[in-house]
Amino acid sequence: MAKTRKIMIFDTTLRDGEQSPGCSMNLAEKLEVARMLQAMKVDVIEAGFAIASPGDFEAVQAVAGEITDCTVASLSRCLEKDIEASGAAIKPARRPRIHVFCATSEIHRKHKLRRARKEIVKLSVDGVKMAKEFVDDVEFSPEDASRTEWDFLVEVVTAVIEAGATTVNIPDTVGYAMPAEFGDLIRHLRANVPNMDQAVISVHCHNDLGMAVANSLAAVRAGAGQVECTVNGIGERAGNASMEEIVMAIHTRGDFLNVTTGIETRKIYPASRLVSSVTGLNVQRNKAVVGENAFAHEAGVHQHGMMAHRETYEIMRPEDIGVPSSKLVLGKHSGRHAFKQRTESLGYMLKGEQIDAAFEKFKRLADKKKEVFDRDIEALIDEQIEQVVEVWTLRGVQTTAGSNTVPTATVTLARADELMTDAAIGDGPVDAVYEAIQRISGTRMRLLDYSLRAITSGKDAQGEVTIEVEYDGRRFRTRGVSTDIVEASARAFVAAVNRAVTLDLANGQKPAQP
Ligand code: KIV
Ligand code: ZN
C-alpha cells in the first residue's frame, strides 16, 4: 500500500480572506488569528500583502515577529517594490516565505497585463529570482492557472522552478474549474514539467461555483502537496476553499485519499468562532463542519438512530473539532479560576486583563440569566476580543416605544471617568439609541446592515446583534450581546464607534469630539 502523504496546510485567512469586503481586521485581531492558526499547527500562514498598505506591512511584520512554529509568507506581484516590501516585512520570521504571482491566462495577458507570453515568462522568472535574494523559500503562483493554456503553464512552471521557486501554486482564481478537470491539470503538470520533483505543487481554489473544496481534494488525489485555504472559507467573492472542510475531509476519509495533515482538529471550531467574531461574518447555520446545525439531529428517525449508535448518522465526532457541548457550565457562584479553565477548554488563550474583563461580564450575565451555557461564554469573549481601543463604554440605555408614541432613547456613555448622557428620537427604539450614541460621541456612521439572533434557547436567551457600518469610506462589522436586545444593539453600535476611533488614531487623525 502507498505511504500516507502529509498535505501542507497554507492558511490565507489573513490575506485572501481579509481582502474580501467586510472582512478587514485590525492588527490586534490579525495577531489573535495568527496565534490561533499556530495553535492549530497550520504549516504556512500568509500574513498579508506587504505592499498593499502600511497597515498590511505592519501586520505581516508583527506576525513574522511573533509566530515561531509556522512559515510566515507575504504576497507580492513580480515587482521590485512589492518584493522588497515583503522581504522587509517577513525579515523577523523564523521561517520566512515570499509568495510572488503573475497572471498567465490569455484573458489576463491580453486585457490586464497587455503582455505577450515571452514577457510573462520573463516577469515571473525575474520575480522569483528577486525574491530569492531575500529568502530561500519562494512560492510562485501563475494567477488564473486553471484558464491558462496547458502548454504555456508547463513552460512557466518549468522556468520558475529553474529560477528557484520551491513551491508552485496552481490557483483556480475565478472558481471556474471542475474537479476531474482540475485533477487532470495537476497530473498533466506532474507528467510534463521536467523539474516538477524540485518543487511542491500547491493549489488555491475559489468557490464561485461551490467547488473550491472538491477541486482542492481532486488536486490532492492527483499529487498536490499543499492546499491553500481560509477559516470559514472567507475570501474574494464566494470565498476560498474552507480549511475546516479540507482538513475534516482528509481526517474523515484518509482511508480513501491516503493523506493526512498535521492540523490540531480540536482547534477548528474555536478558530471558526474567532474568525467569525473578528470579521463579524456569521457562519451559515448549515455550513459543513462548523455550522450550528452540523451536529444537530432533528428528524425522529435520526434521533432514534443516534441514541442507539452515534455513528448511524455522525461521520465526525463534534469533540474532534472542539465543538463545546451546550450543557450548563457555570453559575453565579463560580470563581475566576473555573471560568478561566472553561475559556481555555473552549480554545481561547486570553491574557490576564482580558480574563478579568470577561469574568466581570460573566458575573453580570450570571446575575441576569439562570443558566449560562458554553455558547453564552463564547459570545461574551468574542465581544471582548472585538473591542479595539475601548474609548467609549455603554453605561446605560433606556427607551420608550410603542404604538402612538414617538420612539425615544436616553443613553449614557463613559469616556475615561467622564459620564455623558443624551436623548434622541428615531424611527424606532434602536434608531433612537443609535442617534443618541452618535450625538454623544460626535461620530457619524452609516448603518448598512443589522441582524439579530438568539444565541441559546429559552426566555432568558442572550440576543446577539451584528451590524455593518460605513465610516470614512471603510466598512466594518461589530457585534453586541445581551439578554436585552436594545442593549445588545447599543453595545454593537458602541463597538463600531470604538472601531472608528481606532481607525482615526491609526490614521493619525484626532478622533471626533462630542
Ligand atoms: O486567487 C488567486 O489567484 C490568488 C493568487 C494571488 C494566489 O489569490
Ligand atoms: Zn485567491
Short mmCIF file of C-alpha atoms and ligand atoms in Angstrom, two decimals:
data_model
loop_
_atom_site.label_atom_id
_atom_site.label_comp_id
_atom_site.label_asym_id
_atom_site.label_seq_id
_atom_site.Cartn_x
_atom_site.Cartn_y
_atom_site.Cartn_z
CA MET A 1 0.00 0.00 0.00
CA ALA A 2 1.27 3.54 -0.84
CA LYS A 3 2.68 5.52 2.08
CA THR A 4 0.33 8.14 3.59
CA ARG A 5 1.44 11.59 2.41
CA LYS A 6 1.27 14.63 4.66
CA ILE A 7 -0.50 17.57 3.00
CA MET A 8 0.72 21.02 3.99
CA ILE A 9 -1.99 23.44 5.04
CA PHE A 10 -1.32 27.01 3.87
CA ASP A 11 -3.75 29.38 5.52
CA THR A 12 -4.54 32.64 3.76
CA THR A 13 -7.30 33.93 6.07
CA LEU A 14 -5.17 36.98 6.84
CA ARG A 15 -4.51 37.74 3.16
CA ASP A 16 -7.10 36.44 0.66
CA GLY A 17 -9.70 36.19 3.44
CA GLU A 18 -9.04 39.62 4.86
CA GLN A 19 -9.08 41.36 1.49
CA SER A 20 -12.72 40.43 0.83
CA PRO A 21 -15.39 43.08 1.50
CA GLY A 22 -16.43 43.48 5.13
CA CYS A 23 -13.67 41.17 6.44
CA SER A 24 -10.99 43.67 7.36
CA MET A 25 -9.19 43.08 10.65
CA ASN A 26 -7.04 45.37 12.71
CA LEU A 27 -3.54 44.50 13.90
CA ALA A 28 -4.60 43.07 17.26
CA GLU A 29 -7.23 40.90 15.58
CA LYS A 30 -4.77 39.63 12.97
CA LEU A 31 -2.34 38.66 15.71
CA GLU A 32 -5.10 36.89 17.61
CA VAL A 33 -5.99 34.89 14.49
CA ALA A 34 -2.31 34.15 13.77
CA ARG A 35 -1.88 32.76 17.31
CA MET A 36 -4.90 30.54 16.80
CA LEU A 37 -3.51 29.31 13.46
CA GLN A 38 -0.23 28.48 15.16
CA ALA A 39 -2.08 26.57 17.89
CA MET A 40 -3.88 24.66 15.10
CA LYS A 41 -0.45 23.77 13.69
CA VAL A 42 -1.01 25.08 10.17
CA ASP A 43 2.17 24.79 8.10
CA VAL A 44 2.12 28.25 6.49
CA ILE A 45 0.39 31.49 7.48
CA GLU A 46 0.07 34.01 4.66
CA ALA A 47 0.03 37.11 6.84
CA GLY A 48 -0.75 39.73 4.19
CA PHE A 49 0.26 41.63 1.08
CA ALA A 50 3.03 43.81 2.50
CA ILE A 51 2.99 46.46 -0.23
CA ALA A 52 -0.80 46.93 -0.09
CA SER A 53 -0.78 49.46 2.77
CA PRO A 54 1.26 50.47 5.81
CA GLY A 55 -1.27 48.53 7.92
CA ASP A 56 -0.66 45.36 5.88
CA PHE A 57 3.10 45.81 6.16
CA GLU A 58 2.86 46.26 9.92
CA ALA A 59 0.63 43.19 10.27
CA VAL A 60 2.97 40.95 8.27
CA GLN A 61 5.91 42.21 10.31
CA ALA A 62 4.11 41.68 13.62
CA VAL A 63 3.03 38.13 12.70
CA ALA A 64 6.56 37.36 11.45
CA GLY A 65 7.98 38.65 14.74
CA GLU A 66 5.72 36.59 16.95
CA ILE A 67 4.92 33.31 15.19
CA THR A 68 7.67 30.75 15.63
CA ASP A 69 6.16 27.40 14.66
CA CYS A 70 4.77 28.15 11.18
CA THR A 71 6.25 29.51 8.00
CA VAL A 72 5.12 33.13 7.55
CA ALA A 73 4.51 34.33 3.99
CA SER A 74 3.90 37.69 2.36
CA LEU A 75 2.37 38.12 -1.09
CA SER A 76 3.97 40.20 -3.86
CA ARG A 77 3.44 40.91 -7.52
CA CYS A 78 6.56 40.34 -9.62
CA LEU A 79 7.62 43.93 -8.98
CA GLU A 80 10.75 45.10 -7.24
CA LYS A 81 8.93 47.39 -4.79
CA ASP A 82 6.48 44.61 -3.81
CA ILE A 83 9.22 42.05 -3.25
CA GLU A 84 11.33 44.49 -1.26
CA ALA A 85 8.35 45.28 0.97
CA SER A 86 7.67 41.55 1.53
CA GLY A 87 11.36 40.89 2.18
CA ALA A 88 11.49 43.63 4.82
CA ALA A 89 8.19 42.69 6.46
CA ILE A 90 8.98 38.98 6.88
CA LYS A 91 12.58 39.55 7.97
CA PRO A 92 11.84 38.80 11.65
CA ALA A 93 10.27 35.41 10.80
CA ARG A 94 11.98 32.22 11.85
CA ARG A 95 10.72 30.59 8.63
CA PRO A 96 10.06 33.35 6.06
CA ARG A 97 8.49 32.82 2.63
CA ILE A 98 7.87 35.24 -0.23
CA HIS A 99 4.92 34.38 -2.45
CA VAL A 100 5.11 36.01 -5.88
CA PHE A 101 2.42 35.83 -8.53
CA CYS A 102 1.91 36.78 -12.14
CA ALA A 103 -1.19 36.18 -14.25
CA THR A 104 -0.71 33.69 -17.09
CA SER A 105 -4.10 33.13 -18.78
CA GLU A 106 -4.76 34.65 -22.18
CA ILE A 107 -7.56 36.83 -20.87
CA HIS A 108 -5.32 38.33 -18.16
CA ARG A 109 -2.33 38.63 -20.52
CA LYS A 110 -4.36 40.50 -23.10
CA HIS A 111 -6.63 42.69 -21.02
CA LYS A 112 -4.92 43.19 -17.66
CA LEU A 113 -1.18 42.98 -18.25
CA ARG A 114 -1.03 43.61 -22.01
CA ARG A 115 1.99 41.34 -22.29
CA ALA A 116 2.99 38.56 -24.66
CA ARG A 117 3.71 35.03 -23.42
CA LYS A 118 7.50 35.61 -23.56
CA GLU A 119 7.23 38.71 -21.40
CA ILE A 120 5.11 36.87 -18.82
CA VAL A 121 7.77 34.14 -18.53
CA LYS A 122 10.47 36.77 -18.05
CA LEU A 123 8.48 38.73 -15.47
CA SER A 124 7.79 35.53 -13.50
CA VAL A 125 11.40 34.31 -13.59
CA ASP A 126 12.74 37.74 -12.62
CA GLY A 127 10.22 37.92 -9.76
CA VAL A 128 11.31 34.56 -8.37
CA LYS A 129 14.99 35.49 -8.70
CA MET A 130 14.43 38.79 -6.93
CA ALA A 131 12.56 37.05 -4.07
CA LYS A 132 15.42 34.53 -3.82
CA GLU A 133 17.72 37.40 -2.87
CA PHE A 134 15.71 37.76 0.35
CA VAL A 135 14.71 34.18 1.24
CA ASP A 136 15.29 30.56 0.17
CA ASP A 137 11.63 29.66 0.44
CA VAL A 138 9.88 31.18 -2.60
CA GLU A 139 6.41 30.31 -3.81
CA PHE A 140 5.22 31.24 -7.29
CA SER A 141 1.58 31.42 -8.44
CA PRO A 142 0.56 31.67 -12.10
CA GLU A 143 -2.65 33.59 -11.44
CA ASP A 144 -5.73 32.22 -13.27
CA ALA A 145 -3.80 29.00 -13.92
CA SER A 146 -6.95 26.96 -14.48
CA ARG A 147 -7.82 29.12 -17.54
CA THR A 148 -4.25 29.15 -18.86
CA GLU A 149 -3.30 27.09 -21.95
CA TRP A 150 -1.75 23.89 -20.56
CA ASP A 151 1.35 24.06 -22.77
CA PHE A 152 2.07 27.61 -21.63
CA LEU A 153 1.52 26.70 -17.98
CA VAL A 154 4.10 23.90 -18.35
CA GLU A 155 6.54 26.45 -19.80
CA VAL A 156 6.03 28.97 -16.97
CA VAL A 157 6.17 26.37 -14.20
CA THR A 158 9.37 24.82 -15.61
CA ALA A 159 11.01 28.26 -15.85
CA VAL A 160 10.12 29.42 -12.32
CA ILE A 161 11.34 26.18 -10.77
CA GLU A 162 14.59 26.59 -12.66
CA ALA A 163 14.78 30.14 -11.25
CA GLY A 164 14.47 28.77 -7.72
CA ALA A 165 10.77 28.52 -6.79
CA THR A 166 10.38 25.86 -4.11
CA THR A 167 6.57 25.77 -4.22
CA VAL A 168 4.43 26.26 -7.32
CA ASN A 169 0.85 27.13 -6.51
CA ILE A 170 -1.86 26.47 -9.11
CA PRO A 171 -4.76 28.85 -8.49
CA ASP A 172 -8.29 28.42 -9.74
CA THR A 173 -8.57 32.18 -9.33
CA VAL A 174 -12.13 32.58 -10.55
CA GLY A 175 -13.53 29.25 -9.33
CA TYR A 176 -14.04 28.02 -12.89
CA ALA A 177 -12.57 24.52 -12.76
CA MET A 178 -14.38 21.21 -12.42
CA PRO A 179 -12.90 18.62 -10.04
CA ALA A 180 -11.98 15.98 -12.64
CA GLU A 181 -10.53 18.64 -14.93
CA PHE A 182 -8.52 20.28 -12.15
CA GLY A 183 -7.15 16.88 -11.06
CA ASP A 184 -6.13 16.22 -14.68
CA LEU A 185 -4.32 19.57 -14.80
CA ILE A 186 -2.22 18.62 -11.77
CA ARG A 187 -1.47 15.21 -13.32
CA HIS A 188 -0.52 16.95 -16.57
CA LEU A 189 1.96 19.20 -14.76
CA ARG A 190 3.47 16.25 -12.90
CA ALA A 191 3.90 14.37 -16.14
CA ASN A 192 5.15 17.22 -18.32
CA VAL A 193 7.17 19.64 -16.19
CA PRO A 194 10.65 18.09 -16.28
CA ASN A 195 11.82 19.57 -12.95
CA MET A 196 8.49 19.21 -11.10
CA ASP A 197 10.11 16.99 -8.47
CA GLN A 198 12.12 20.01 -7.28
CA ALA A 199 9.07 21.91 -6.03
CA VAL A 200 5.93 21.26 -4.02
CA ILE A 201 2.70 21.56 -6.01
CA SER A 202 0.16 23.68 -4.18
CA VAL A 203 -3.45 24.51 -5.08
CA HIS A 204 -5.55 27.57 -4.31
CA CYS A 205 -9.23 27.31 -5.23
CA HIS A 206 -12.03 29.86 -5.16
CA ASN A 207 -15.63 28.93 -4.58
CA ASP A 208 -17.58 30.73 -7.32
CA LEU A 209 -19.31 27.51 -8.38
CA GLY A 210 -19.21 25.99 -4.90
CA MET A 211 -16.40 23.64 -5.87
CA ALA A 212 -13.34 25.01 -4.09
CA VAL A 213 -13.07 22.11 -1.65
CA ALA A 214 -13.89 19.44 -4.27
CA ASN A 215 -11.30 20.90 -6.65
CA SER A 216 -8.66 21.06 -3.91
CA LEU A 217 -9.26 17.43 -2.96
CA ALA A 218 -9.17 16.31 -6.60
CA ALA A 219 -5.78 18.02 -6.84
CA VAL A 220 -4.60 16.28 -3.67
CA ARG A 221 -5.59 12.92 -5.20
CA ALA A 222 -3.61 13.90 -8.29
CA GLY A 223 -0.49 14.57 -6.23
CA ALA A 224 -0.67 18.15 -4.88
CA GLY A 225 1.28 18.50 -1.64
CA GLN A 226 -0.08 21.80 -0.30
CA VAL A 227 -3.59 23.22 -0.09
CA GLU A 228 -4.34 26.91 0.36
CA CYS A 229 -7.49 27.70 2.30
CA THR A 230 -9.14 30.03 4.80
CA VAL A 231 -11.02 29.62 8.06
CA ASN A 232 -14.79 29.59 7.36
CA GLY A 233 -13.91 29.80 3.65
CA ILE A 234 -13.81 33.61 3.72
CA GLY A 235 -12.22 35.25 0.69
CA GLU A 236 -12.78 37.12 -2.55
CA ARG A 237 -16.35 36.89 -3.91
CA ALA A 238 -17.77 33.48 -2.92
CA GLY A 239 -14.63 32.80 -0.88
CA ASN A 240 -11.74 30.36 -0.82
CA ALA A 241 -11.62 26.65 -0.04
CA SER A 242 -12.64 26.30 3.56
CA MET A 243 -9.92 24.99 5.85
CA GLU A 244 -12.28 23.11 8.16
CA GLU A 245 -13.84 21.22 5.25
CA ILE A 246 -10.49 20.32 3.69
CA VAL A 247 -8.99 19.18 6.98
CA MET A 248 -12.01 17.21 8.14
CA ALA A 249 -12.48 15.59 4.73
CA ILE A 250 -8.89 14.40 4.94
CA HIS A 251 -9.31 13.43 8.61
CA THR A 252 -12.53 11.50 7.96
CA ARG A 253 -11.67 9.98 4.55
CA GLY A 254 -7.93 9.48 4.93
CA ASP A 255 -8.67 5.84 4.08
CA PHE A 256 -9.71 6.87 0.56
CA LEU A 257 -7.37 9.82 -0.01
CA ASN A 258 -4.38 8.17 1.65
CA VAL A 259 -3.16 11.51 3.00
CA THR A 260 -3.10 13.26 6.35
CA THR A 261 -2.50 16.78 7.75
CA GLY A 262 -0.73 17.96 10.87
CA ILE A 263 -3.73 20.05 11.98
CA GLU A 264 -4.89 20.02 15.58
CA THR A 265 -8.53 19.40 14.68
CA ARG A 266 -9.85 20.35 18.15
CA LYS A 267 -8.97 23.94 17.41
CA ILE A 268 -11.17 24.05 14.30
CA TYR A 269 -14.34 25.20 16.00
CA PRO A 270 -12.67 27.84 18.25
CA ALA A 271 -10.83 29.16 15.17
CA SER A 272 -14.09 29.39 13.25
CA ARG A 273 -15.71 31.31 16.12
CA LEU A 274 -12.74 33.64 16.41
CA VAL A 275 -12.69 34.49 12.70
CA SER A 276 -16.44 34.97 12.69
CA SER A 277 -16.13 37.23 15.70
CA VAL A 278 -13.33 39.45 14.42
CA THR A 279 -14.79 39.80 10.92
CA GLY A 280 -18.42 39.95 12.08
CA LEU A 281 -19.31 37.47 9.31
CA ASN A 282 -21.70 34.90 10.72
CA VAL A 283 -21.20 31.29 9.73
CA GLN A 284 -24.28 29.97 7.91
CA ARG A 285 -26.28 27.56 10.10
CA ASN A 286 -25.94 24.59 7.77
CA LYS A 287 -22.27 25.14 6.91
CA ALA A 288 -20.35 21.87 6.76
CA VAL A 289 -18.28 21.07 9.88
CA VAL A 290 -18.67 24.34 11.82
CA GLY A 291 -22.28 25.45 11.19
CA GLU A 292 -24.69 25.46 14.10
CA ASN A 293 -26.67 22.58 12.56
CA ALA A 294 -23.65 20.48 11.59
CA PHE A 295 -24.21 18.13 14.55
CA ALA A 296 -27.91 18.74 15.21
CA HIS A 297 -30.30 15.87 14.58
CA GLU A 298 -33.91 16.89 14.25
CA ALA A 299 -35.77 14.07 12.50
CA GLY A 300 -37.17 11.46 14.90
CA VAL A 301 -35.69 8.57 12.99
CA HIS A 302 -32.26 10.20 13.10
CA GLN A 303 -32.54 10.92 16.83
CA HIS A 304 -33.51 7.32 17.42
CA GLY A 305 -30.52 6.11 15.39
CA MET A 306 -28.17 8.47 17.23
CA MET A 307 -29.34 7.19 20.60
CA ALA A 308 -28.90 3.58 19.51
CA HIS A 309 -25.46 4.15 17.98
CA ARG A 310 -23.92 7.52 17.28
CA GLU A 311 -22.20 6.51 14.05
CA THR A 312 -25.54 5.79 12.37
CA TYR A 313 -25.79 9.48 11.50
CA GLU A 314 -22.50 11.08 12.57
CA ILE A 315 -19.36 10.68 10.46
CA MET A 316 -17.31 13.07 12.62
CA ARG A 317 -17.32 13.50 16.37
CA PRO A 318 -18.12 17.07 17.48
CA GLU A 319 -15.43 16.84 20.15
CA ASP A 320 -12.83 16.16 17.44
CA ILE A 321 -13.35 19.66 16.05
CA GLY A 322 -13.70 21.25 19.51
CA VAL A 323 -17.46 21.90 19.47
CA PRO A 324 -18.45 22.70 23.04
CA SER A 325 -21.32 20.70 24.46
CA SER A 326 -24.22 23.02 25.15
CA LYS A 327 -24.54 22.00 28.77
CA LEU A 328 -24.84 24.17 31.82
CA VAL A 329 -21.30 25.03 32.73
CA LEU A 330 -21.03 27.73 35.31
CA GLY A 331 -23.25 29.72 37.61
CA LYS A 332 -23.05 32.94 39.55
CA HIS A 333 -21.09 31.28 42.34
CA SER A 334 -18.34 30.04 40.04
CA GLY A 335 -14.92 31.55 40.62
CA ARG A 336 -12.40 33.16 38.29
CA HIS A 337 -10.26 30.02 38.19
CA ALA A 338 -13.13 27.81 36.99
CA PHE A 339 -14.11 30.47 34.46
CA LYS A 340 -10.55 30.68 33.12
CA GLN A 341 -10.33 26.89 32.79
CA ARG A 342 -13.62 26.85 30.92
CA THR A 343 -12.44 29.53 28.47
CA GLU A 344 -9.27 27.52 27.85
CA SER A 345 -11.23 24.37 27.14
CA LEU A 346 -13.25 26.40 24.62
CA GLY A 347 -9.98 27.17 22.86
CA TYR A 348 -9.38 30.79 23.93
CA MET A 349 -5.96 31.97 25.00
CA LEU A 350 -6.82 35.12 26.93
CA LYS A 351 -4.32 37.24 28.80
CA GLY A 352 -4.77 38.37 32.44
CA GLU A 353 -6.65 41.60 31.83
CA GLN A 354 -8.80 40.02 29.12
CA ILE A 355 -9.83 37.27 31.54
CA ASP A 356 -10.62 39.88 34.21
CA ALA A 357 -12.85 41.84 31.87
CA ALA A 358 -14.61 38.72 30.52
CA PHE A 359 -15.08 37.38 34.05
CA GLU A 360 -16.71 40.61 35.16
CA LYS A 361 -19.13 40.40 32.21
CA PHE A 362 -19.82 36.75 33.01
CA LYS A 363 -20.72 37.65 36.60
CA ARG A 364 -23.13 40.32 35.39
CA LEU A 365 -24.68 37.83 32.97
CA ALA A 366 -24.97 35.11 35.63
CA ASP A 367 -26.93 37.58 37.76
CA LYS A 368 -29.42 38.10 34.95
CA LYS A 369 -29.58 34.65 33.44
CA LYS A 370 -30.46 31.40 35.23
CA GLU A 371 -28.32 29.14 33.09
CA VAL A 372 -25.04 30.13 31.48
CA PHE A 373 -24.06 27.87 28.57
CA ASP A 374 -20.77 27.47 26.75
CA ARG A 375 -22.18 29.41 23.83
CA ASP A 376 -23.03 32.34 26.14
CA ILE A 377 -19.43 32.39 27.31
CA GLU A 378 -18.16 32.25 23.74
CA ALA A 379 -20.34 35.21 22.82
CA LEU A 380 -19.02 37.21 25.78
CA ILE A 381 -15.43 36.52 24.83
CA ASP A 382 -16.00 37.16 21.13
CA GLU A 383 -17.40 40.57 22.03
CA GLN A 384 -14.42 41.11 24.32
CA ILE A 385 -11.82 40.21 21.64
CA GLU A 386 -13.56 42.52 19.23
CA GLN A 387 -13.11 45.57 21.43
CA VAL A 388 -10.34 47.62 19.94
CA VAL A 389 -9.46 50.77 21.82
CA GLU A 390 -12.29 50.88 24.33
CA VAL A 391 -12.63 54.66 24.41
CA TRP A 392 -16.38 54.61 24.94
CA THR A 393 -18.27 52.20 27.17
CA LEU A 394 -22.01 51.85 27.49
CA ARG A 395 -23.26 52.72 30.94
CA GLY A 396 -27.00 52.88 30.48
CA VAL A 397 -29.76 52.77 27.91
CA GLN A 398 -33.46 53.46 28.30
CA THR A 399 -36.08 53.54 25.60
CA THR A 400 -39.74 54.34 25.22
CA ALA A 401 -41.57 52.91 22.23
CA GLY A 402 -44.96 51.56 21.24
CA SER A 403 -47.91 52.39 19.05
CA ASN A 404 -48.87 56.09 19.12
CA THR A 405 -45.55 57.02 20.81
CA VAL A 406 -42.52 58.70 19.29
CA PRO A 407 -39.65 56.26 19.96
CA THR A 408 -37.20 57.91 22.35
CA ALA A 409 -33.90 56.78 23.82
CA THR A 410 -31.70 58.07 26.62
CA VAL A 411 -28.15 56.76 26.55
CA THR A 412 -25.24 57.18 28.96
CA LEU A 413 -21.70 56.55 27.76
CA ALA A 414 -18.47 56.78 29.70
CA ARG A 415 -15.18 58.08 28.36
CA ALA A 416 -12.43 57.51 30.92
CA ASP A 417 -14.11 58.71 34.15
CA GLU A 418 -16.47 61.13 32.46
CA LEU A 419 -20.15 60.18 32.07
CA MET A 420 -22.18 61.72 29.25
CA THR A 421 -25.90 61.40 28.72
CA ASP A 422 -28.06 62.45 25.78
CA ALA A 423 -31.51 61.67 24.44
CA ALA A 424 -32.81 61.34 20.89
CA ILE A 425 -35.85 60.29 18.94
CA GLY A 426 -35.84 57.92 15.98
CA ASP A 427 -37.88 55.71 13.64
CA GLY A 428 -37.80 53.00 16.28
CA PRO A 429 -36.10 52.43 19.66
CA VAL A 430 -32.86 51.12 18.11
CA ASP A 431 -32.70 54.03 15.68
CA ALA A 432 -33.20 56.43 18.61
CA VAL A 433 -30.41 54.70 20.58
CA TYR A 434 -28.05 54.97 17.59
CA GLU A 435 -28.85 58.65 17.17
CA ALA A 436 -28.16 59.30 20.88
CA ILE A 437 -24.81 57.43 20.72
CA GLN A 438 -23.76 59.47 17.68
CA ARG A 439 -24.70 62.71 19.40
CA ILE A 440 -22.67 61.84 22.49
CA SER A 441 -19.59 60.52 20.68
CA GLY A 442 -19.64 63.00 17.79
CA THR A 443 -19.04 60.06 15.41
CA ARG A 444 -21.31 59.85 12.37
CA MET A 445 -21.67 56.46 10.69
CA ARG A 446 -23.99 54.93 8.12
CA LEU A 447 -25.75 51.76 9.20
CA LEU A 448 -25.70 49.28 6.30
CA ASP A 449 -26.91 46.10 7.90
CA TYR A 450 -28.49 44.98 11.17
CA SER A 451 -29.21 41.41 12.24
CA LEU A 452 -30.34 39.84 15.47
CA ARG A 453 -30.22 36.20 16.57
CA ALA A 454 -30.70 34.28 19.80
CA ILE A 455 -27.55 32.54 20.98
CA THR A 456 -29.19 29.90 23.15
CA SER A 457 -32.80 28.91 23.64
CA GLY A 458 -35.23 29.88 26.38
CA LYS A 459 -36.89 33.08 27.57
CA ASP A 460 -33.68 34.43 29.03
CA ALA A 461 -31.53 33.63 25.97
CA GLN A 462 -28.94 36.21 25.02
CA GLY A 463 -29.56 38.15 21.84
CA GLU A 464 -26.62 38.82 19.55
CA VAL A 465 -26.80 41.86 17.30
CA THR A 466 -24.41 42.14 14.36
CA ILE A 467 -24.21 45.40 12.45
CA GLU A 468 -22.30 46.60 9.42
CA VAL A 469 -21.46 50.28 9.25
CA GLU A 470 -19.65 52.59 6.89
CA TYR A 471 -17.26 55.13 8.33
CA ASP A 472 -14.86 57.29 6.39
CA GLY A 473 -15.16 55.07 3.30
CA ARG A 474 -14.43 51.86 5.26
CA ARG A 475 -16.94 49.17 6.14
CA PHE A 476 -16.76 47.07 9.23
CA ARG A 477 -18.90 44.76 11.28
CA THR A 478 -19.29 44.66 15.02
CA ARG A 479 -21.49 42.82 17.43
CA GLY A 480 -23.09 43.22 20.83
CA VAL A 481 -24.55 40.66 23.18
CA SER A 482 -27.09 40.99 25.98
CA THR A 483 -30.23 39.41 27.35
CA ASP A 484 -31.91 42.70 26.34
CA ILE A 485 -31.97 43.21 22.58
CA VAL A 486 -31.97 47.02 22.74
CA GLU A 487 -28.90 46.87 24.97
CA ALA A 488 -27.26 44.35 22.57
CA SER A 489 -27.99 46.80 19.72
CA ALA A 490 -26.42 49.64 21.69
CA ARG A 491 -23.34 47.54 22.51
CA ALA A 492 -22.83 46.70 18.82
CA PHE A 493 -23.01 50.40 17.94
CA VAL A 494 -20.63 51.47 20.71
CA ALA A 495 -18.18 48.80 19.45
CA ALA A 496 -18.47 50.36 15.98
CA VAL A 497 -17.78 53.84 17.41
CA ASN A 498 -14.68 52.44 19.16
CA ARG A 499 -13.54 50.90 15.89
CA ALA A 500 -13.98 54.24 14.14
CA VAL A 501 -11.93 55.93 16.87
CA THR A 502 -9.21 53.28 16.45
CA LEU A 503 -9.24 53.90 12.72
CA ASP A 504 -8.85 57.65 13.28
CA LEU A 505 -5.97 57.09 15.68
CA ALA A 506 -4.27 54.66 13.25
CA ASN A 507 -4.59 57.28 10.50
CA GLY A 508 -3.09 59.92 12.78
CA GLN A 509 -6.38 61.87 12.96
CA LYS A 510 -7.85 63.33 16.07
CA PRO A 511 -10.97 61.29 16.91
CA ALA A 512 -14.32 63.11 16.64
CA GLN A 513 -15.31 65.10 19.70
CA PRO A 514 -18.77 65.22 21.25
O1 KIV B 1 -6.74 33.63 -6.39
C1 KIV B 1 -5.56 33.84 -6.72
O2 KIV B 1 -5.14 33.61 -7.86
C2 KIV B 1 -4.67 34.38 -5.71
C3 KIV B 1 -3.22 34.36 -6.05
C4 KIV B 1 -2.57 35.63 -5.69
C5 KIV B 1 -2.58 33.18 -5.41
O3 KIV B 1 -5.11 34.74 -4.63
ZN ZN B 2 -7.12 33.85 -4.27
#
